[in-house]
Amino acid sequence: GGTLAFGADVDGATPLVGFLESMQIWSDVLGADELQANQHLPLTGNEPGLLGYWPLEDLGRETILDRSPHNAHGTLIGQGQLAPSTAPIGVIETEAAVVVANEYPTQEVNALGQAEGLMRRFYAFLQPEAIALLQDQRIESLEVRWVGNAQFNPTLLGFIEGPPPVPSENLTEEDSYDGTSNLQLTATEDVSYSWTRSQEAGLGIEVDAVLGSAAKVSAGFIVMTSVDAGFGFTGNLSSSYSLLDEGTITLDIANVFQDRLSLRGRQEATERFPHLGKRYIPKNVGYAQVVSSLADVFVLRLRRSRRMVSYQVAPVPDLPPQVNTITFLINPAYQQNGSLDGQVGTEAADDRFYAQVPSLRAQYGSQFPASYFRLGEAGELEAQIRRQDREREAIFINYNSRAIEVGTANRSTDNANESNIEQVAEVAGSAISSTIETVGSGGGAAGWQRRLEQLLVDARKRNIVNTYVWDGDGGLRSETQEFADTIKQTIGGSFSLDGGLGITGFVQGGGIWVELTALATAHITQVSTKTESRSRGFSLEVELEGESRGITTLDDTPIIPGEKVDRYRFSSFYLEPNTNHFNDFFHQVVDPEWLMGNDEEARALRQISMVRPNPVWRVKHLVTFVERPALQGFGAPQAATVESPPTAVARGNGNGRRAMATAAER
């Protein structure tokens, strides 16, 4: 309802001598830093706390527009004149002048300890013989939202190259086959602690008696001498009873770690192979186990439009690294789930990576590798695992179980029968002496325990190969392995006390003598032990259902000859940690295009690829046999087979030789 004048009196008698770029009214007092941050920036008119904003851009108008939502327009009193701007950013008439501007979001903590986001602008512009920088120019406040967590600084522990392979040419009867193929890697760690204390106490009686006669006899050869002599019977009688008191406390701790990966995918939108119909296409995904730190993910967006401009990642403090998982896309040139051998039926599975497979397979047969079908690699891995099994057996056979621990050296009594008694006695004496010296410190026991642990390392099974044969008629054969190792150590001591108290007497008369001894006995034995047992186990389990429909008829005639998979054999390998697996992971297994993308998990894996390789375990699948029934279908065109399976069956006649002859004649 009133009048407010800027730069002059209300009547205009005292004009402003100076320059004005704009006039602003704020509901809050701006600090010096805010004034400096905004002094060269035009406002949008919607800033929080802005009550009025009159930029003096066009003095030719009588009305000066208020660019704030309040629309309190003003009137120019007197005359105004435009003047060149002396602000660092403005119209520069020289062609050589260059202005560089960049906007960027920031997140910071204000004086109240609250997180806030700001959209800022950076300017760089030329001045005579210099480049001027104008940094941290505030543009607009941003809205900060927490959206979840992310991993950073991960370390790769191992990876699974996808669920077990399936042929997509068979997966045409249902819209989804999620979960029909599964893999589970199970590791167990069992620790058992037990404490035992026993006491045995007893009482008894022992009686010894001798009954005999005595007489004088003469003896001698030249000179006869009279001596005393006697003979008799002796006997013993004893009895005792004892009390046993024993207690055992056991603590068992079991840890089970499972990594499971299931088949996932979708039905194709259009039929790539019309004679097969719409197929279920598995997602070509793998599974990595990592140790990583935790970070918070914040999204920064504009308050007015709510458009996201950036997100920031901040580590969570005071939280140790944790085991986590990352799923990744597998390089389709390395293997493609849905294609056992680089083909779908008789056609190439992918025009980009497997276009030449059908022609090369026609020339070289099974010798040409593609996708999972790599016979040479499978044979080498199986031979390596079998060789390790034989080496482990040799360690057991060659282990000398009769070695004697003497100080820090081992002596054997294997050839004791060939040694003289003195040598055997010397060895035994040295062993006893060494044992007495080391019992107090436990040195001998500790050394022997270390040797046993090293033996476990040398003989431990490290790799697993499981083989499966899937049959379209519902059969599944499995040849599986698993292993476990146990370390057990017992430490204890015993105390024993035996005693006896009794009487003894001797009676003689009439040539008869009797000796009698009677004792009352007592004993006590105490034993205290503690035992630690550690066991680790490892197993690899595969579940495979597959699809049996649409392959053959009830009389076992192929519905689409040479296209559907009726039987295949594959092996799943667990390979021990090795740095070569780390290199293969990034150079062979992971899809390089996906790895360079902006996916959160791809960003985490890129951090791993920049560090020094470390040993990692690996699970991979290799197919070694693929059967597509076609023999009974000779002479039956595929188009007719698809449209009318009974006609195709009649033409085949269920006889392979006859069908081949018919095809040759045609």
C-alpha positions as semicolon CSV with decimal commas, in nm:
position;residue;x (nm);y (nm);z (nm)
1;G;0,000;0,000;0,000
2;G;0,301;0,234;0,022
3;T;0,573;0,364;-0,206
4;L;0,933;0,253;-0,190
5;A;1,203;0,446;-0,375
6;F;1,544;0,313;-0,474
7;G;1,836;0,537;-0,559
8;A;1,652;0,871;-0,511
9;D;1,406;1,063;-0,301
10;V;1,037;1,011;-0,361
11;D;1,009;1,340;-0,546
12;G;1,316;1,264;-0,753
13;A;1,498;1,573;-0,631
14;T;1,811;1,382;-0,534
15;P;1,906;1,148;-0,819
16;L;2,144;0,854;-0,779
17;V;2,489;0,913;-0,911
18;G;2,630;0,568;-0,995
19;F;2,550;0,239;-1,167
20;L;2,280;-0,015;-1,088
21;E;2,251;-0,361;-1,243
22;S;1,947;-0,479;-1,048
23;M;1,752;-0,422;-0,729
24;Q;1,658;-0,707;-0,491
25;I;1,466;-0,743;-0,164
26;W;1,523;-1,052;0,052
27;S;1,335;-1,168;0,359
28;D;1,659;-1,276;0,524
29;V;1,985;-1,094;0,572
30;L;2,241;-1,232;0,325
31;G;2,590;-1,298;0,447
32;A;2,903;-1,166;0,282
33;D;2,978;-1,499;0,117
34;E;2,628;-1,521;-0,031
35;L;2,652;-1,166;-0,163
36;Q;2,987;-1,239;-0,325
37;A;2,867;-1,569;-0,469
38;N;2,565;-1,406;-0,638
39;Q;2,689;-1,060;-0,726
40;H;2,754;-1,143;-1,093
41;L;2,466;-1,388;-1,144
42;P;2,116;-1,320;-1,273
43;L;1,840;-1,461;-1,057
44;T;1,558;-1,688;-1,171
45;G;1,303;-1,506;-0,954
46;N;1,206;-1,820;-0,762
47;E;1,487;-1,825;-0,507
48;P;1,374;-1,897;-0,148
49;G;1,340;-1,574;0,049
50;L;1,329;-1,344;-0,257
51;L;1,058;-1,078;-0,212
52;G;1,133;-0,859;-0,510
53;Y;1,367;-0,857;-0,809
54;W;1,395;-0,571;-1,061
55;P;1,672;-0,625;-1,317
56;L;1,748;-0,297;-1,500
57;E;1,794;-0,457;-1,841
58;D;1,562;-0,233;-2,047
59;L;1,538;0,126;-1,941
60;G;1,339;0,210;-2,253
61;R;1,028;0,088;-2,076
62;E;0,845;0,311;-1,834
63;T;0,761;0,017;-1,609
64;I;1,040;-0,185;-1,448
65;L;0,911;-0,542;-1,420
66;D;0,936;-0,734;-1,096
67;R;1,066;-1,082;-1,186
68;S;0,969;-1,227;-0,849
69;P;0,634;-1,405;-0,795
70;H;0,500;-1,092;-0,614
71;N;0,476;-0,884;-0,935
72;A;0,542;-0,552;-0,757
73;H;0,634;-0,364;-1,072
74;G;0,805;-0,026;-1,045
75;T;0,821;0,303;-1,235
76;L;1,135;0,479;-1,352
77;I;1,154;0,835;-1,217
78;G;1,373;1,066;-1,411
79;Q;1,611;0,970;-1,683
80;G;1,837;0,666;-1,693
81;Q;2,124;0,582;-1,923
82;L;2,270;0,243;-2,013
83;A;2,640;0,204;-1,942
84;P;2,889;-0,070;-2,035
85;S;2,902;-0,349;-1,776
86;T;3,219;-0,382;-1,576
87;A;3,122;-0,722;-1,435
88;P;3,374;-1,000;-1,506
89;I;3,116;-1,194;-1,710
90;G;2,930;-0,997;-1,972
91;V;2,935;-0,895;-2,336
92;I;3,292;-0,885;-2,463
93;E;3,323;-0,733;-2,805
94;T;3,673;-0,855;-2,894
95;E;3,680;-1,173;-3,104
96;A;3,980;-1,307;-2,917
97;A;3,795;-1,315;-2,586
98;V;3,699;-1,663;-2,459
99;V;3,465;-1,740;-2,169
100;V;3,438;-2,093;-2,032
101;A;3,155;-2,183;-1,794
102;N;3,067;-2,511;-1,628
103;E;2,796;-2,600;-1,379
104;Y;2,846;-2,866;-1,116
105;P;2,664;-2,991;-0,806
106;T;2,820;-3,003;-0,459
107;Q;2,718;-3,154;-0,129
108;E;2,834;-3,007;0,199
109;V;2,745;-2,974;0,563
110;N;2,618;-2,638;0,679
111;A;2,677;-2,467;1,012
112;L;2,389;-2,660;1,168
113;G;2,546;-2,992;1,076
114;Q;2,286;-3,060;0,804
115;A;2,368;-3,190;0,459
116;E;2,273;-2,956;0,177
117;G;2,333;-2,947;-0,196
118;L;2,420;-2,649;-0,411
119;M;2,437;-2,603;-0,786
120;R;2,744;-2,397;-0,859
121;R;2,907;-2,248;-1,166
122;F;3,268;-2,207;-1,262
123;Y;3,389;-1,929;-1,496
124;A;3,720;-1,885;-1,672
125;F;3,772;-1,578;-1,892
126;L;4,053;-1,383;-2,050
127;Q;4,194;-1,061;-1,920
128;P;4,490;-0,869;-2,052
129;E;4,791;-1,099;-2,024
130;A;4,610;-1,332;-1,781
131;I;4,331;-1,584;-1,731
132;A;4,088;-1,500;-1,455
133;L;3,899;-1,766;-1,261
134;L;3,569;-1,714;-1,092
135;Q;3,487;-2,025;-0,889
136;D;3,205;-2,159;-0,674
137;Q;2,937;-1,925;-0,804
138;R;2,614;-2,028;-0,635
139;I;2,320;-2,088;-0,871
140;E;2,053;-2,284;-0,691
141;S;1,993;-2,501;-0,387
142;L;1,962;-2,874;-0,451
143;E;1,752;-3,139;-0,283
144;V;1,956;-3,421;-0,126
145;R;1,804;-3,771;-0,106
146;W;1,961;-4,093;0,024
147;V;1,876;-4,382;-0,211
148;G;2,079;-4,676;-0,077
149;N;2,426;-4,825;-0,057
150;A;2,704;-4,906;-0,299
151;Q;3,030;-5,099;-0,283
152;F;3,375;-4,948;-0,318
153;N;3,732;-5,072;-0,290
154;P;3,625;-5,433;-0,359
155;T;3,860;-5,733;-0,366
156;L;3,767;-6,028;-0,586
157;L;3,748;-6,364;-0,404
158;G;3,604;-6,586;-0,676
159;F;3,342;-6,610;-0,948
160;I;3,086;-6,847;-1,103
161;E;3,052;-6,847;-1,480
162;G;2,675;-6,862;-1,478
163;P;2,423;-7,135;-1,395
164;P;2,453;-7,474;-1,570
165;P;2,408;-7,445;-1,949
166;V;2,075;-7,517;-2,117
167;P;1,980;-7,542;-2,488
168;S;1,738;-7,264;-2,584
169;E;1,614;-7,466;-2,885
170;N;1,437;-7,689;-2,631
171;L;1,287;-7,406;-2,424
172;T;0,983;-7,332;-2,639
173;E;0,695;-7,493;-2,449
174;E;0,665;-7,238;-2,166
175;D;0,695;-6,861;-2,140
176;S;0,946;-6,882;-1,856
177;Y;1,202;-7,137;-1,742
178;D;1,339;-6,936;-1,451
179;G;1,496;-7,163;-1,190
180;T;1,512;-7,479;-1,402
181;S;1,891;-7,469;-1,381
182;N;2,067;-7,399;-1,050
183;L;2,416;-7,414;-0,907
184;Q;2,511;-7,404;-0,540
185;L;2,858;-7,383;-0,393
186;T;2,868;-7,482;-0,026
187;A;3,156;-7,433;0,215
188;T;3,136;-7,547;0,577
189;E;3,359;-7,473;0,872
190;D;3,304;-7,677;1,188
191;V;3,490;-7,611;1,512
192;S;3,450;-7,833;1,819
193;Y;3,593;-7,761;2,164
194;S;3,573;-8,022;2,438
195;W;3,700;-8,036;2,795
196;T;3,728;-8,368;2,982
197;R;3,820;-8,436;3,341
198;S;3,806;-8,782;3,499
199;Q;3,895;-8,927;3,839
200;E;3,925;-9,290;3,936
201;A;3,960;-9,389;4,305
202;G;3,961;-9,738;4,457
203;L;4,027;-9,956;4,762
204;G;4,153;-10,315;4,779
205;I;4,319;-10,591;4,980
206;E;4,606;-10,822;4,892
207;V;4,703;-11,140;5,084
208;D;5,018;-11,341;5,012
209;A;5,074;-11,674;5,198
210;V;5,352;-11,934;5,191
211;L;5,316;-12,282;5,351
212;G;5,614;-12,519;5,360
213;S;5,839;-12,763;5,561
214;A;6,207;-12,751;5,665
215;A;6,469;-13,021;5,752
216;K;6,844;-13,063;5,802
217;V;7,026;-13,247;5,524
218;S;7,389;-13,330;5,458
219;A;7,554;-13,222;5,137
220;G;7,903;-13,209;4,997
221;F;8,149;-13,394;4,773
222;I;8,457;-13,445;4,985
223;V;8,358;-13,272;5,306
224;M;8,003;-13,328;5,422
225;T;7,818;-13,024;5,559
226;S;7,489;-13,009;5,739
227;V;7,248;-12,733;5,601
228;D;6,888;-12,628;5,641
229;A;6,650;-12,685;5,345
230;G;6,280;-12,647;5,283
231;F;6,000;-12,636;5,028
232;G;5,636;-12,531;5,029
233;F;5,335;-12,374;4,852
234;T;5,266;-12,010;4,789
235;G;4,936;-11,837;4,715
236;N;4,792;-11,488;4,647
237;L;4,451;-11,340;4,702
238;S;4,351;-10,985;4,610
239;S;4,031;-10,790;4,570
240;S;3,954;-10,429;4,492
241;Y;3,681;-10,192;4,387
242;S;3,702;-9,850;4,225
243;L;3,484;-9,546;4,164
244;L;3,498;-9,350;3,837
245;D;3,387;-8,988;3,805
246;E;3,416;-8,836;3,456
247;G;3,274;-8,517;3,302
248;T;3,291;-8,383;2,946
249;I;3,181;-8,046;2,811
250;T;3,163;-7,995;2,433
251;L;3,103;-7,678;2,232
252;D;3,032;-7,716;1,858
253;I;3,027;-7,421;1,619
254;A;2,919;-7,472;1,258
255;N;2,941;-7,211;0,982
256;V;2,783;-7,275;0,643
257;F;2,852;-7,049;0,344
258;Q;2,644;-7,095;0,029
259;D;2,665;-6,922;-0,306
260;R;2,372;-6,998;-0,534
261;L;2,300;-6,889;-0,891
262;S;1,975;-6,971;-1,073
263;L;1,873;-6,948;-1,436
264;R;1,698;-6,624;-1,531
265;G;1,581;-6,490;-1,867
266;R;1,281;-6,399;-2,082
267;Q;1,093;-6,514;-2,389
268;E;1,209;-6,356;-2,714
269;A;0,974;-6,095;-2,860
270;T;1,000;-6,221;-3,219
271;E;1,089;-6,566;-3,347
272;R;1,448;-6,568;-3,467
273;F;1,410;-6,928;-3,582
274;P;1,047;-6,965;-3,699
275;H;1,066;-7,347;-3,720
276;L;1,141;-7,356;-3,345
277;G;0,892;-7,097;-3,228
278;K;0,949;-6,840;-2,958
279;R;1,238;-6,944;-2,736
280;Y;1,320;-6,865;-2,374
281;I;1,649;-6,672;-2,385
282;P;1,863;-6,714;-2,070
283;K;2,031;-6,406;-1,931
284;N;2,404;-6,451;-1,983
285;V;2,498;-6,353;-1,629
286;G;2,772;-6,459;-1,387
287;Y;2,824;-6,425;-1,013
288;A;3,126;-6,280;-0,833
289;Q;3,211;-6,291;-0,463
290;V;3,396;-5,988;-0,330
291;V;3,508;-5,826;-0,008
292;S;3,413;-5,460;-0,021
293;S;3,357;-5,152;0,189
294;L;3,018;-4,986;0,220
295;A;2,921;-4,643;0,094
296;D;2,608;-4,427;0,100
297;V;2,459;-4,312;-0,230
298;F;2,297;-3,969;-0,242
299;V;2,093;-3,824;-0,530
300;L;2,105;-3,448;-0,590
301;R;1,816;-3,292;-0,782
302;L;1,679;-2,947;-0,856
303;R;1,417;-2,830;-0,608
304;R;1,186;-2,675;-0,867
305;S;1,188;-2,931;-1,149
306;R;1,303;-3,227;-0,931
307;R;1,531;-3,326;-1,215
308;M;1,829;-3,535;-1,100
309;V;2,156;-3,362;-1,176
310;S;2,404;-3,587;-0,996
311;Y;2,462;-3,856;-0,740
312;Q;2,744;-3,881;-0,492
313;V;2,900;-4,173;-0,304
314;A;3,033;-4,130;0,050
315;P;3,206;-4,407;0,251
316;V;3,033;-4,524;0,568
317;P;3,281;-4,461;0,852
318;D;3,389;-4,717;1,113
319;L;3,250;-5,016;0,923
320;P;3,488;-5,303;0,836
321;P;3,486;-5,458;0,485
322;Q;3,221;-5,725;0,429
323;V;3,173;-6,018;0,192
324;N;2,931;-5,920;-0,083
325;T;2,823;-6,032;-0,429
326;I;2,827;-5,878;-0,775
327;T;2,645;-6,013;-1,080
328;F;2,801;-5,940;-1,417
329;L;2,732;-6,000;-1,783
330;I;2,943;-6,274;-1,942
331;N;3,123;-6,205;-2,267
332;P;2,905;-6,371;-2,534
333;A;3,215;-6,439;-2,743
334;Y;3,342;-6,655;-2,455
335;Q;3,017;-6,841;-2,380
336;Q;2,648;-6,781;-2,432
337;N;2,396;-6,958;-2,214
338;G;2,118;-7,094;-2,433
339;S;2,368;-7,231;-2,683
340;L;2,561;-7,540;-2,581
341;D;2,796;-7,538;-2,880
342;G;2,762;-7,201;-3,054
343;Q;2,457;-7,322;-3,244
344;V;2,081;-7,327;-3,199
345;G;1,987;-7,646;-3,373
346;T;2,184;-7,638;-3,698
347;E;2,203;-7,256;-3,720
348;A;2,448;-7,008;-3,568
349;A;2,341;-6,892;-3,224
350;D;2,458;-6,536;-3,288
351;D;2,543;-6,364;-3,616
352;R;2,807;-6,148;-3,450
353;F;3,006;-6,406;-3,253
354;Y;2,916;-6,746;-3,396
355;A;2,832;-6,678;-3,760
356;Q;3,110;-6,910;-3,886
357;V;3,041;-7,193;-3,642
358;P;2,810;-7,406;-3,865
359;S;3,052;-7,401;-4,161
360;L;3,361;-7,464;-3,945
361;R;3,181;-7,735;-3,752
362;A;3,096;-7,897;-4,087
363;Q;3,469;-7,912;-4,164
364;Y;3,621;-7,995;-3,826
365;G;3,330;-8,144;-3,630
366;S;3,379;-8,150;-3,253
367;Q;3,736;-8,022;-3,281
368;F;3,614;-7,667;-3,338
369;P;3,537;-7,500;-2,999
370;A;3,252;-7,255;-2,944
371;S;3,055;-7,137;-2,641
372;Y;3,059;-7,417;-2,376
373;F;3,170;-7,684;-2,624
374;R;3,548;-7,697;-2,570
375;L;3,662;-8,059;-2,562
376;G;4,036;-7,992;-2,540
377;E;4,003;-7,763;-2,238
378;A;3,769;-8,006;-2,061
379;G;4,011;-8,294;-2,118
380;E;4,306;-8,098;-1,981
381;L;4,120;-7,993;-1,666
382;E;3,994;-8,344;-1,595
383;A;4,345;-8,488;-1,647
384;Q;4,489;-8,226;-1,409
385;I;4,240;-8,313;-1,135
386;R;4,295;-8,688;-1,180
387;R;4,672;-8,633;-1,158
388;Q;4,631;-8,442;-0,832
389;D;4,422;-8,728;-0,694
390;R;4,702;-8,974;-0,774
391;E;4,962;-8,747;-0,614
392;R;4,751;-8,729;-0,299
393;E;4,729;-9,108;-0,292
394;A;5,107;-9,129;-0,331
395;I;5,156;-8,899;-0,031
396;F;4,953;-9,141;0,182
397;I;5,137;-9,448;0,058
398;N;5,482;-9,298;0,111
399;Y;5,405;-9,157;0,455
400;N;5,628;-9,322;0,718
401;S;5,401;-9,386;1,014
402;R;5,683;-9,548;1,220
403;A;5,907;-9,245;1,233
404;I;6,029;-9,148;1,582
405;E;6,053;-8,783;1,680
406;V;6,398;-8,714;1,826
407;G;6,456;-8,348;1,905
408;T;6,427;-8,175;1,569
409;A;6,527;-8,480;1,362
410;N;6,338;-8,792;1,261
411;R;6,482;-9,139;1,295
412;S;6,310;-9,446;1,160
413;T;6,285;-9,794;1,300
414;D;6,169;-9,940;0,971
415;N;6,488;-10,144;0,949
416;A;6,497;-10,237;1,315
417;N;6,507;-10,604;1,235
418;E;6,828;-10,549;1,043
419;S;6,988;-10,336;1,317
420;N;7,165;-10,463;1,623
421;I;7,020;-10,424;1,969
422;E;7,262;-10,149;2,066
423;Q;7,148;-9,922;1,780
424;V;6,782;-9,974;1,860
425;A;6,846;-9,903;2,227
426;E;7,034;-9,587;2,138
427;V;6,745;-9,458;1,927
428;A;6,490;-9,541;2,194
429;G;6,701;-9,381;2,466
430;S;6,746;-9,064;2,265
431;A;6,372;-9,047;2,202
432;I;6,292;-9,082;2,571
433;S;6,551;-8,821;2,664
434;S;6,421;-8,576;2,405
435;T;6,064;-8,633;2,522
436;I;6,158;-8,557;2,882
437;E;6,330;-8,235;2,775
438;T;6,041;-8,108;2,566
439;V;5,738;-8,214;2,772
440;G;5,751;-7,902;2,985
441;S;5,764;-7,660;2,693
442;G;5,554;-7,858;2,447
443;G;5,819;-7,809;2,179
444;G;5,806;-8,163;2,049
445;A;5,426;-8,170;2,033
446;A;5,414;-7,832;1,861
447;G;5,667;-7,943;1,600
448;W;5,474;-8,260;1,531
449;Q;5,149;-8,063;1,502
450;R;5,307;-7,833;1,246
451;R;5,421;-8,133;1,044
452;L;5,069;-8,275;1,048
453;E;4,923;-7,943;0,932
454;Q;5,176;-7,925;0,648
455;L;5,083;-8,279;0,554
456;L;4,721;-8,169;0,533
457;V;4,817;-7,885;0,301
458;D;5,015;-8,116;0,074
459;A;4,748;-8,385;0,058
460;R;4,435;-8,166;0,052
461;K;4,199;-8,199;-0,241
462;R;4,184;-7,863;-0,414
463;N;3,971;-7,899;-0,726
464;I;3,635;-8,058;-0,802
465;V;3,492;-8,191;-1,128
466;N;3,125;-8,292;-1,136
467;T;2,985;-8,450;-1,451
468;Y;2,619;-8,463;-1,554
469;V;2,437;-8,627;-1,843
470;W;2,087;-8,494;-1,916
471;D;1,845;-8,703;-2,120
472;G;1,532;-8,576;-2,291
473;D;1,337;-8,881;-2,173
474;G;1,376;-8,776;-1,810
475;G;1,714;-8,921;-1,714
476;L;1,993;-8,743;-1,529
477;R;2,325;-8,903;-1,439
478;S;2,556;-8,735;-1,188
479;E;2,919;-8,799;-1,099
480;T;2,995;-8,564;-0,811
481;Q;3,282;-8,497;-0,577
482;E;3,320;-8,315;-0,248
483;F;3,595;-8,296;0,009
484;A;3,657;-8,218;0,374
485;D;3,962;-8,198;0,598
486;T;3,992;-8,214;0,975
487;I;4,261;-8,105;1,219
488;K;4,235;-8,238;1,574
489;Q;4,461;-8,159;1,867
490;T;4,437;-8,286;2,226
491;I;4,628;-8,139;2,519
492;G;4,606;-8,273;2,872
493;G;4,775;-8,424;3,174
494;S;4,722;-8,691;3,436
495;F;4,801;-8,750;3,803
496;S;4,821;-9,094;3,967
497;L;4,871;-9,199;4,331
498;D;4,895;-9,561;4,457
499;G;4,954;-9,676;4,815
500;G;4,926;-9,980;5,043
501;L;4,939;-10,053;5,416
502;G;4,935;-10,396;5,589
503;I;5,100;-10,653;5,809
504;T;5,339;-10,944;5,752
505;G;5,430;-11,238;5,978
506;F;5,634;-11,563;5,993
507;V;5,560;-11,877;6,198
508;Q;5,776;-12,193;6,221
509;G;5,738;-12,508;6,426
510;G;5,769;-12,885;6,392
511;G;5,939;-12,851;6,059
512;I;5,649;-12,649;5,917
513;W;5,669;-12,273;5,844
514;V;5,410;-12,025;5,738
515;E;5,459;-11,668;5,599
516;L;5,161;-11,433;5,565
517;T;5,142;-11,079;5,423
518;A;4,820;-10,873;5,413
519;L;4,792;-10,526;5,256
520;A;4,511;-10,277;5,227
521;T;4,561;-10,075;4,903
522;A;4,424;-9,748;4,769
523;H;4,476;-9,561;4,440
524;I;4,356;-9,241;4,274
525;T;4,405;-9,125;3,913
526;Q;4,304;-8,789;3,771
527;V;4,308;-8,702;3,397
528;S;4,228;-8,362;3,243
529;T;4,228;-8,297;2,866
530;K;4,103;-8,038;2,618
531;T;4,049;-8,112;2,249
532;E;4,010;-7,878;1,952
533;S;3,880;-8,016;1,624
534;R;3,847;-7,810;1,306
535;S;3,685;-7,938;0,989
536;R;3,632;-7,771;0,651
537;G;3,415;-7,908;0,375
538;F;3,344;-7,812;0,016
539;S;3,077;-7,928;-0,228
540;L;2,939;-7,822;-0,566
541;E;2,575;-7,906;-0,638
542;V;2,388;-7,874;-0,969
543;E;2,013;-7,893;-1,027
544;L;1,890;-7,930;-1,384
545;E;1,534;-7,990;-1,494
546;G;1,546;-7,897;-1,863
547;E;1,262;-7,940;-2,110
548;S;1,171;-8,284;-2,246
549;R;0,863;-8,188;-2,448
550;G;0,872;-8,119;-2,820
551;I;1,182;-8,333;-2,884
552;T;1,055;-8,678;-2,985
553;T;0,720;-8,851;-3,019
554;L;0,602;-9,144;-2,811
555;D;0,775;-9,387;-3,048
556;D;1,100;-9,185;-3,007
557;T;1,087;-9,027;-3,352
558;P;1,233;-8,674;-3,366
559;I;0,970;-8,406;-3,417
560;I;1,215;-8,156;-3,574
561;P;1,508;-8,368;-3,700
562;G;1,851;-8,234;-3,604
563;E;1,720;-7,927;-3,422
564;K;1,624;-8,024;-3,067
565;V;1,877;-8,149;-2,808
566;D;1,786;-8,494;-2,676
567;R;2,095;-8,554;-2,461
568;Y;2,401;-8,359;-2,354
569;R;2,691;-8,407;-2,119
570;F;2,863;-8,128;-1,929
571;S;3,113;-8,092;-1,646
572;S;3,112;-7,828;-1,374
573;F;3,456;-7,749;-1,233
574;Y;3,554;-7,586;-0,907
575;L;3,912;-7,465;-0,945
576;E;4,125;-7,356;-0,651
577;P;4,237;-6,992;-0,613
578;N;4,490;-6,882;-0,873
579;T;4,604;-6,547;-1,010
580;N;4,547;-6,676;-1,366
581;H;4,175;-6,688;-1,288
582;F;4,188;-6,318;-1,194
583;N;4,338;-6,231;-1,533
584;D;4,094;-6,455;-1,720
585;F;3,804;-6,290;-1,540
586;F;3,877;-5,946;-1,685
587;H;4,035;-6,046;-2,017
588;Q;3,803;-6,332;-2,112
589;V;3,494;-6,388;-1,897
590;V;3,340;-6,043;-1,833
591;D;3,162;-5,867;-2,119
592;P;3,399;-5,575;-2,201
593;E;3,119;-5,352;-2,330
594;W;2,917;-5,396;-2,012
595;L;3,228;-5,345;-1,797
596;M;3,286;-4,999;-1,946
597;G;2,924;-4,893;-1,890
598;N;2,772;-4,690;-1,608
599;D;2,619;-4,982;-1,417
600;E;2,693;-4,968;-1,044
601;E;2,832;-5,322;-1,043
602;A;3,043;-5,252;-1,352
603;R;3,189;-4,947;-1,179
604;A;3,280;-5,162;-0,877
605;L;3,448;-5,427;-1,094
606;R;3,647;-5,161;-1,275
607;Q;3,803;-5,069;-0,942
608;I;3,915;-5,431;-0,900
609;S;4,069;-5,444;-1,248
610;M;4,308;-5,163;-1,156
611;V;4,476;-5,345;-0,865
612;R;4,737;-5,616;-0,855
613;P;4,596;-5,964;-0,935
614;N;4,524;-6,185;-0,636
615;P;4,440;-6,559;-0,626
616;V;4,067;-6,622;-0,682
617;W;3,860;-6,940;-0,715
618;R;3,653;-7,019;-1,019
619;V;3,352;-7,229;-1,120
620;K;3,312;-7,302;-1,490
621;H;3,103;-7,531;-1,713
622;L;3,218;-7,720;-2,022
623;V;3,000;-7,927;-2,256
624;T;3,156;-8,245;-2,396
625;F;2,865;-8,414;-2,574
626;V;2,558;-8,287;-2,763
627;E;2,301;-8,513;-2,927
628;R;2,034;-8,384;-3,166
629;P;1,830;-8,679;-3,295
630;A;1,799;-8,671;-3,673
631;L;1,851;-9,023;-3,805
632;Q;1,485;-9,126;-3,802
633;G;1,386;-8,798;-3,963
634;F;1,566;-8,833;-4,296
635;G;1,337;-8,768;-4,587
636;A;1,104;-8,545;-4,383
637;P;1,123;-8,173;-4,478
638;Q;1,147;-7,946;-4,176
639;A;0,858;-7,726;-4,286
640;A;0,626;-8,026;-4,313
641;T;0,762;-8,150;-3,982
642;V;0,668;-7,830;-3,805
643;E;0,320;-7,808;-3,955
644;S;0,229;-8,176;-3,935
645;P;0,446;-8,395;-3,712
646;P;0,245;-8,717;-3,780
647;T;0,315;-8,691;-4,155
648;A;0,686;-8,651;-4,083
649;V;0,676;-8,959;-3,861
650;A;0,508;-9,165;-4,134
651;R;0,772;-9,063;-4,389
652;G;1,051;-9,158;-4,158
653;N;0,898;-9,501;-4,106
654;G;1,089;-9,534;-3,778
655;N;1,378;-9,704;-3,961
656;G;1,708;-9,527;-3,986
657;R;1,865;-9,734;-4,265
658;R;1,557;-9,720;-4,480
659;A;1,527;-9,346;-4,430
660;M;1,890;-9,297;-4,534
661;A;1,836;-9,505;-4,845
662;T;1,524;-9,307;-4,930
663;A;1,713;-8,980;-4,889
664;A;1,994;-9,107;-5,110
665;E;1,752;-9,212;-5,380
666;R;1,582;-8,874;-5,376
